[in-house]
């Protein structure tokens, strides 16, 4: 599945990084048990820069601690300059304690995002903290607050790559682009999806993806 034709001022992505298991016990916690992962070379070969508004575009990329070097390298391969980073401090699903995730050195209770830029994106706000404190939900599902932060900090248009749910004001692209939508139609599984927000005349709430197939 190729990237859409789009000119965005914000690109958010959660690349399907491939993790190596060192024991059978960790197989069900590996991302490959939940979605199709991609080799690093294939991720870095994506022409993401073609989606960026040449006058200025911000890239917000999620990565776990062990993948931070590869994430920064990927950002460079895509043509973006690393600028800053932030962290999601993960609470348990109940929000009553800190998460206790997987890990070979530290048990994960945090995930990170990197901010990269190309051109000169306009910062609408410079009072946003680089920290989100929020409970974990389904595997790999990110906090809603991240979209709100991006919307407060940068003008649109906006696109989310490797998305797992659609959102107003965003184009969503990926092979599970409606997975967490409350109103997702199970009949769409295995088919290409293009859903437009009827309240808008522009494709600001488009979903492009294949709910069950591997990315090509």
PDB file of C-alpha atoms in Angstrom:
ATOM      1  CA  UNK A   1       0.000   0.000   0.000  1.00  0.00           C
ATOM      2  CA  UNK A   2       1.563   3.256  -1.132  1.00  0.00           C
ATOM      3  CA  UNK A   3       1.457   6.533   0.765  1.00  0.00           C
ATOM      4  CA  UNK A   4      -1.359   8.913  -0.189  1.00  0.00           C
ATOM      5  CA  UNK A   5      -0.904  12.145  -2.100  1.00  0.00           C
ATOM      6  CA  UNK A   6      -1.020  14.742   0.626  1.00  0.00           C
ATOM      7  CA  UNK A   7       0.700  17.903   1.845  1.00  0.00           C
ATOM      8  CA  UNK A   8       0.762  17.984   5.638  1.00  0.00           C
ATOM      9  CA  UNK A   9       2.133  20.406   8.182  1.00  0.00           C
ATOM     10  CA  UNK A  10       2.057  17.680  10.844  1.00  0.00           C
ATOM     11  CA  UNK A  11       2.917  14.006  10.376  1.00  0.00           C
ATOM     12  CA  UNK A  12       2.456  11.719  13.365  1.00  0.00           C
ATOM     13  CA  UNK A  13       3.571   8.105  13.163  1.00  0.00           C
ATOM     14  CA  UNK A  14       4.043   4.973  15.238  1.00  0.00           C
ATOM     15  CA  UNK A  15       6.231   2.827  12.962  1.00  0.00           C
ATOM     16  CA  UNK A  16       5.766  -0.957  13.284  1.00  0.00           C
ATOM     17  CA  UNK A  17       9.286  -1.544  14.589  1.00  0.00           C
ATOM     18  CA  UNK A  18      10.439  -5.157  14.567  1.00  0.00           C
ATOM     19  CA  UNK A  19      11.549  -6.457  17.971  1.00  0.00           C
ATOM     20  CA  UNK A  20      13.608  -9.605  18.549  1.00  0.00           C
ATOM     21  CA  UNK A  21      12.408 -12.040  21.224  1.00  0.00           C
ATOM     22  CA  UNK A  22      14.932 -13.673  23.498  1.00  0.00           C
ATOM     23  CA  UNK A  23      12.452 -16.131  25.011  1.00  0.00           C
ATOM     24  CA  UNK A  24       9.187 -17.842  24.104  1.00  0.00           C
ATOM     25  CA  UNK A  25       7.593 -16.182  27.124  1.00  0.00           C
ATOM     26  CA  UNK A  26       7.768 -12.787  25.432  1.00  0.00           C
ATOM     27  CA  UNK A  27       6.195 -13.804  22.132  1.00  0.00           C
ATOM     28  CA  UNK A  28       2.630 -12.794  23.054  1.00  0.00           C
ATOM     29  CA  UNK A  29       3.891  -9.398  24.261  1.00  0.00           C
ATOM     30  CA  UNK A  30       5.815  -8.797  21.059  1.00  0.00           C
ATOM     31  CA  UNK A  31       4.196  -6.365  18.593  1.00  0.00           C
ATOM     32  CA  UNK A  32       4.176  -9.110  15.950  1.00  0.00           C
ATOM     33  CA  UNK A  33       1.426 -10.823  17.977  1.00  0.00           C
ATOM     34  CA  UNK A  34      -0.778  -7.763  17.474  1.00  0.00           C
ATOM     35  CA  UNK A  35       0.070  -6.334  14.045  1.00  0.00           C
ATOM     36  CA  UNK A  36       2.395  -6.782  11.068  1.00  0.00           C
ATOM     37  CA  UNK A  37       5.858  -5.390  11.702  1.00  0.00           C
ATOM     38  CA  UNK A  38       8.259  -4.116   9.040  1.00  0.00           C
ATOM     39  CA  UNK A  39      12.020  -4.473   8.603  1.00  0.00           C
ATOM     40  CA  UNK A  40      13.880  -1.283   9.464  1.00  0.00           C
ATOM     41  CA  UNK A  41      15.126  -0.879   5.883  1.00  0.00           C
ATOM     42  CA  UNK A  42      11.551  -0.936   4.578  1.00  0.00           C
ATOM     43  CA  UNK A  43      10.407   1.669   7.108  1.00  0.00           C
ATOM     44  CA  UNK A  44      13.318   3.941   6.262  1.00  0.00           C
ATOM     45  CA  UNK A  45      12.652   3.566   2.526  1.00  0.00           C
ATOM     46  CA  UNK A  46       9.159   5.070   2.791  1.00  0.00           C
ATOM     47  CA  UNK A  47       8.976   8.414   0.916  1.00  0.00           C
ATOM     48  CA  UNK A  48       7.536  10.254   3.906  1.00  0.00           C
ATOM     49  CA  UNK A  49       9.100  13.555   2.884  1.00  0.00           C
ATOM     50  CA  UNK A  50       6.700  13.639  -0.080  1.00  0.00           C
ATOM     51  CA  UNK A  51       3.855  14.114   2.421  1.00  0.00           C
ATOM     52  CA  UNK A  52       5.472  17.179   4.005  1.00  0.00           C
ATOM     53  CA  UNK A  53       4.531  20.750   3.182  1.00  0.00           C
ATOM     54  CA  UNK A  54       7.855  22.058   1.814  1.00  0.00           C
ATOM     55  CA  UNK A  55       7.415  25.390   3.596  1.00  0.00           C
ATOM     56  CA  UNK A  56       7.396  23.643   6.958  1.00  0.00           C
ATOM     57  CA  UNK A  57       6.316  20.345   8.490  1.00  0.00           C
ATOM     58  CA  UNK A  58       6.669  18.718  11.900  1.00  0.00           C
ATOM     59  CA  UNK A  59       7.181  14.975  12.345  1.00  0.00           C
ATOM     60  CA  UNK A  60       6.112  13.354  15.617  1.00  0.00           C
ATOM     61  CA  UNK A  61       7.470   9.807  15.845  1.00  0.00           C
ATOM     62  CA  UNK A  62       6.796   7.272  18.612  1.00  0.00           C
ATOM     63  CA  UNK A  63       9.562   4.925  19.763  1.00  0.00           C
ATOM     64  CA  UNK A  64      10.385   2.726  22.735  1.00  0.00           C
ATOM     65  CA  UNK A  65      13.626   3.206  24.649  1.00  0.00           C
ATOM     66  CA  UNK A  66      15.609   0.440  22.907  1.00  0.00           C
ATOM     67  CA  UNK A  67      14.560   1.763  19.479  1.00  0.00           C
ATOM     68  CA  UNK A  68      15.562   5.398  19.994  1.00  0.00           C
ATOM     69  CA  UNK A  69      18.786   5.193  17.910  1.00  0.00           C
ATOM     70  CA  UNK A  70      16.908   3.552  15.021  1.00  0.00           C
ATOM     71  CA  UNK A  71      14.101   6.106  15.322  1.00  0.00           C
ATOM     72  CA  UNK A  72      16.451   9.079  15.070  1.00  0.00           C
ATOM     73  CA  UNK A  73      18.182   7.408  12.124  1.00  0.00           C
ATOM     74  CA  UNK A  74      14.792   6.829  10.464  1.00  0.00           C
ATOM     75  CA  UNK A  75      13.881  10.473  10.936  1.00  0.00           C
ATOM     76  CA  UNK A  76      17.100  11.436   9.162  1.00  0.00           C
ATOM     77  CA  UNK A  77      16.443   8.946   6.352  1.00  0.00           C
ATOM     78  CA  UNK A  78      13.049  10.540   5.829  1.00  0.00           C
ATOM     79  CA  UNK A  79      14.646  13.971   5.435  1.00  0.00           C
ATOM     80  CA  UNK A  80      13.730  15.481   8.822  1.00  0.00           C
ATOM     81  CA  UNK A  81      16.016  17.086  11.379  1.00  0.00           C
ATOM     82  CA  UNK A  82      15.701  15.912  14.988  1.00  0.00           C
ATOM     83  CA  UNK A  83      14.640  18.809  17.230  1.00  0.00           C
ATOM     84  CA  UNK A  84      13.392  17.525  20.573  1.00  0.00           C
ATOM     85  CA  UNK A  85      11.656  14.675  22.409  1.00  0.00           C
ATOM     86  CA  UNK A  86       9.007  13.922  25.006  1.00  0.00           C
ATOM     87  CA  UNK A  87       7.795  11.035  27.132  1.00  0.00           C
ATOM     88  CA  UNK A  88       4.551   9.289  27.935  1.00  0.00           C
ATOM     89  CA  UNK A  89       4.640   8.182  31.590  1.00  0.00           C
ATOM     90  CA  UNK A  90       2.423   5.125  31.550  1.00  0.00           C
ATOM     91  CA  UNK A  91      -0.032   4.435  34.315  1.00  0.00           C
ATOM     92  CA  UNK A  92      -1.734   1.074  34.755  1.00  0.00           C
ATOM     93  CA  UNK A  93      -5.075   0.626  32.998  1.00  0.00           C
ATOM     94  CA  UNK A  94      -6.848   1.673  36.200  1.00  0.00           C
ATOM     95  CA  UNK A  95      -4.678   4.760  36.582  1.00  0.00           C
ATOM     96  CA  UNK A  96      -3.963   3.835  40.204  1.00  0.00           C
ATOM     97  CA  UNK A  97      -0.310   2.842  39.790  1.00  0.00           C
ATOM     98  CA  UNK A  98       2.531   2.927  37.287  1.00  0.00           C
ATOM     99  CA  UNK A  99       2.578   0.470  34.408  1.00  0.00           C
ATOM    100  CA  UNK A 100       4.918  -2.525  34.617  1.00  0.00           C
ATOM    101  CA  UNK A 101       5.703  -3.462  31.043  1.00  0.00           C
ATOM    102  CA  UNK A 102       8.214  -5.671  29.313  1.00  0.00           C
ATOM    103  CA  UNK A 103      11.954  -5.122  29.197  1.00  0.00           C
ATOM    104  CA  UNK A 104      15.314  -6.863  29.448  1.00  0.00           C
ATOM    105  CA  UNK A 105      17.030  -4.062  31.397  1.00  0.00           C
ATOM    106  CA  UNK A 106      14.215  -1.859  32.702  1.00  0.00           C
ATOM    107  CA  UNK A 107      10.542  -2.807  32.958  1.00  0.00           C
ATOM    108  CA  UNK A 108       8.873  -0.306  30.701  1.00  0.00           C
ATOM    109  CA  UNK A 109       6.732   2.413  32.245  1.00  0.00           C
ATOM    110  CA  UNK A 110       7.463   5.032  29.589  1.00  0.00           C
ATOM    111  CA  UNK A 111       7.360   5.491  25.833  1.00  0.00           C
ATOM    112  CA  UNK A 112       8.908   8.336  23.916  1.00  0.00           C
ATOM    113  CA  UNK A 113       8.148  10.599  20.996  1.00  0.00           C
ATOM    114  CA  UNK A 114      10.664  12.420  18.861  1.00  0.00           C
ATOM    115  CA  UNK A 115      10.014  15.736  17.158  1.00  0.00           C
ATOM    116  CA  UNK A 116      11.626  16.428  13.812  1.00  0.00           C
ATOM    117  CA  UNK A 117      11.173  19.268  11.362  1.00  0.00           C
ATOM    118  CA  UNK A 118      11.692  20.092   7.717  1.00  0.00           C
ATOM    119  CA  UNK A 119      11.500  23.653   6.473  1.00  0.00           C
ATOM    120  CA  UNK A 120      10.213  26.146   9.040  1.00  0.00           C
ATOM    121  CA  UNK A 121       6.978  24.913  10.608  1.00  0.00           C
ATOM    122  CA  UNK A 122       5.052  27.542  12.534  1.00  0.00           C
ATOM    123  CA  UNK A 123       4.813  26.871  16.265  1.00  0.00           C
ATOM    124  CA  UNK A 124       1.406  28.099  17.407  1.00  0.00           C
ATOM    125  CA  UNK A 125       2.361  27.530  21.056  1.00  0.00           C
ATOM    126  CA  UNK A 126       5.622  27.208  22.939  1.00  0.00           C
ATOM    127  CA  UNK A 127       4.067  26.479  26.329  1.00  0.00           C
ATOM    128  CA  UNK A 128       3.475  22.742  25.866  1.00  0.00           C
ATOM    129  CA  UNK A 129       5.251  20.364  28.245  1.00  0.00           C
ATOM    130  CA  UNK A 130       7.046  17.335  26.827  1.00  0.00           C
ATOM    131  CA  UNK A 131       5.281  14.944  29.186  1.00  0.00           C
ATOM    132  CA  UNK A 132       2.037  12.984  29.060  1.00  0.00           C
ATOM    133  CA  UNK A 133       0.809  11.047  32.107  1.00  0.00           C
ATOM    134  CA  UNK A 134      -1.939   8.666  31.039  1.00  0.00           C
ATOM    135  CA  UNK A 135      -3.146   5.069  31.556  1.00  0.00           C
ATOM    136  CA  UNK A 136      -2.310   2.342  29.060  1.00  0.00           C
ATOM    137  CA  UNK A 137      -5.113   0.974  26.933  1.00  0.00           C
ATOM    138  CA  UNK A 138      -4.980  -1.642  24.179  1.00  0.00           C
ATOM    139  CA  UNK A 139      -1.581  -2.791  22.937  1.00  0.00           C
ATOM    140  CA  UNK A 140       0.209   0.079  21.151  1.00  0.00           C
ATOM    141  CA  UNK A 141      -2.733   2.464  21.475  1.00  0.00           C
ATOM    142  CA  UNK A 142      -1.441   5.938  22.257  1.00  0.00           C
ATOM    143  CA  UNK A 143      -2.974   8.648  24.485  1.00  0.00           C
ATOM    144  CA  UNK A 144      -5.612  10.903  22.938  1.00  0.00           C
ATOM    145  CA  UNK A 145      -3.731  13.852  24.428  1.00  0.00           C
ATOM    146  CA  UNK A 146      -1.013  13.565  21.786  1.00  0.00           C
ATOM    147  CA  UNK A 147      -3.338  14.622  18.984  1.00  0.00           C
ATOM    148  CA  UNK A 148      -4.592  17.515  21.095  1.00  0.00           C
ATOM    149  CA  UNK A 149      -1.010  18.623  21.725  1.00  0.00           C
ATOM    150  CA  UNK A 150      -0.182  18.491  18.019  1.00  0.00           C
ATOM    151  CA  UNK A 151      -3.311  20.472  17.160  1.00  0.00           C
ATOM    152  CA  UNK A 152      -2.463  23.122  19.744  1.00  0.00           C
ATOM    153  CA  UNK A 153       1.141  23.405  18.601  1.00  0.00           C
ATOM    154  CA  UNK A 154       0.885  23.202  14.795  1.00  0.00           C
ATOM    155  CA  UNK A 155      -1.471  24.202  11.996  1.00  0.00           C
ATOM    156  CA  UNK A 156      -2.982  21.552   9.725  1.00  0.00           C
ATOM    157  CA  UNK A 157      -3.336  19.689   7.470  1.00  0.00           C
ATOM    158  CA  UNK A 158      -2.390  16.672   9.599  1.00  0.00           C
ATOM    159  CA  UNK A 159      -1.822  13.002   8.823  1.00  0.00           C
ATOM    160  CA  UNK A 160      -1.165   9.954  10.997  1.00  0.00           C
ATOM    161  CA  UNK A 161       0.868   7.112   9.511  1.00  0.00           C
ATOM    162  CA  UNK A 162       0.417   3.534  10.757  1.00  0.00           C
ATOM    163  CA  UNK A 163      -2.752   4.810  12.428  1.00  0.00           C
ATOM    164  CA  UNK A 164      -5.046   2.504  14.378  1.00  0.00           C
ATOM    165  CA  UNK A 165      -8.021   4.830  14.668  1.00  0.00           C
ATOM    166  CA  UNK A 166      -9.427   7.797  12.773  1.00  0.00           C
ATOM    167  CA  UNK A 167      -9.884  11.271  14.228  1.00  0.00           C
ATOM    168  CA  UNK A 168     -11.536  14.516  13.089  1.00  0.00           C
ATOM    169  CA  UNK A 169      -9.036  16.863  11.478  1.00  0.00           C
ATOM    170  CA  UNK A 170      -6.612  14.065  10.606  1.00  0.00           C
ATOM    171  CA  UNK A 171      -6.022  11.828   7.624  1.00  0.00           C
ATOM    172  CA  UNK A 172      -5.329   8.296   8.897  1.00  0.00           C
ATOM    173  CA  UNK A 173      -3.192   5.836   6.908  1.00  0.00           C
ATOM    174  CA  UNK A 174      -2.316   2.241   7.753  1.00  0.00           C
ATOM    175  CA  UNK A 175      -3.397  -1.362   7.592  1.00  0.00           C
ATOM    176  CA  UNK A 176      -5.362  -1.038  10.863  1.00  0.00           C
ATOM    177  CA  UNK A 177      -6.539   2.535  10.354  1.00  0.00           C
ATOM    178  CA  UNK A 178      -9.946   1.985  12.001  1.00  0.00           C
ATOM    179  CA  UNK A 179      -9.060  -0.747  14.514  1.00  0.00           C
ATOM    180  CA  UNK A 180      -9.972   1.250  17.610  1.00  0.00           C
ATOM    181  CA  UNK A 181     -12.846   3.259  16.121  1.00  0.00           C
ATOM    182  CA  UNK A 182     -15.947   2.847  18.267  1.00  0.00           C
ATOM    183  CA  UNK A 183     -18.110   2.784  15.173  1.00  0.00           C
ATOM    184  CA  UNK A 184     -15.780   0.669  13.037  1.00  0.00           C
ATOM    185  CA  UNK A 185     -17.680  -1.665  10.724  1.00  0.00           C
ATOM    186  CA  UNK A 186     -16.412  -5.282  11.067  1.00  0.00           C
ATOM    187  CA  UNK A 187     -17.564  -5.866   7.478  1.00  0.00           C
ATOM    188  CA  UNK A 188     -14.734  -3.606   6.314  1.00  0.00           C
ATOM    189  CA  UNK A 189     -12.076  -6.045   7.510  1.00  0.00           C
ATOM    190  CA  UNK A 190      -9.750  -6.998   4.697  1.00  0.00           C
ATOM    191  CA  UNK A 191     -10.885  -4.205   2.388  1.00  0.00           C
ATOM    192  CA  UNK A 192      -9.532  -0.787   1.521  1.00  0.00           C
ATOM    193  CA  UNK A 193     -11.151   1.960   3.563  1.00  0.00           C
ATOM    194  CA  UNK A 194     -11.737   5.591   2.554  1.00  0.00           C
ATOM    195  CA  UNK A 195     -14.043   7.337   5.026  1.00  0.00           C
ATOM    196  CA  UNK A 196     -14.620  11.085   4.938  1.00  0.00           C
ATOM    197  CA  UNK A 197     -15.999  13.245   7.718  1.00  0.00           C
ATOM    198  CA  UNK A 198     -19.361  14.417   6.274  1.00  0.00           C
ATOM    199  CA  UNK A 199     -19.128  17.604   8.341  1.00  0.00           C
ATOM    200  CA  UNK A 200     -16.160  18.803   6.300  1.00  0.00           C
ATOM    201  CA  UNK A 201     -15.818  19.459   2.594  1.00  0.00           C
ATOM    202  CA  UNK A 202     -12.083  18.738   2.592  1.00  0.00           C
ATOM    203  CA  UNK A 203     -10.553  15.284   3.274  1.00  0.00           C
ATOM    204  CA  UNK A 204      -9.658  16.227   6.834  1.00  0.00           C
ATOM    205  CA  UNK A 205     -10.985  12.999   8.343  1.00  0.00           C
ATOM    206  CA  UNK A 206      -9.977  10.559   5.640  1.00  0.00           C
ATOM    207  CA  UNK A 207      -8.990   7.015   6.443  1.00  0.00           C
ATOM    208  CA  UNK A 208      -6.826   5.131   3.999  1.00  0.00           C
ATOM    209  CA  UNK A 209      -5.893   1.610   4.873  1.00  0.00           C
ATOM    210  CA  UNK A 210      -6.465  -2.093   4.797  1.00  0.00           C
ATOM    211  CA  UNK A 211      -7.815  -3.405   8.049  1.00  0.00           C
ATOM    212  CA  UNK A 212      -6.236  -6.836   7.918  1.00  0.00           C
ATOM    213  CA  UNK A 213      -3.581  -6.946   5.183  1.00  0.00           C
ATOM    214  CA  UNK A 214       0.151  -6.358   5.496  1.00  0.00           C
ATOM    215  CA  UNK A 215       1.628  -3.059   4.384  1.00  0.00           C
ATOM    216  CA  UNK A 216       3.288  -3.240   0.989  1.00  0.00           C
TER     217      UNK A 216
END
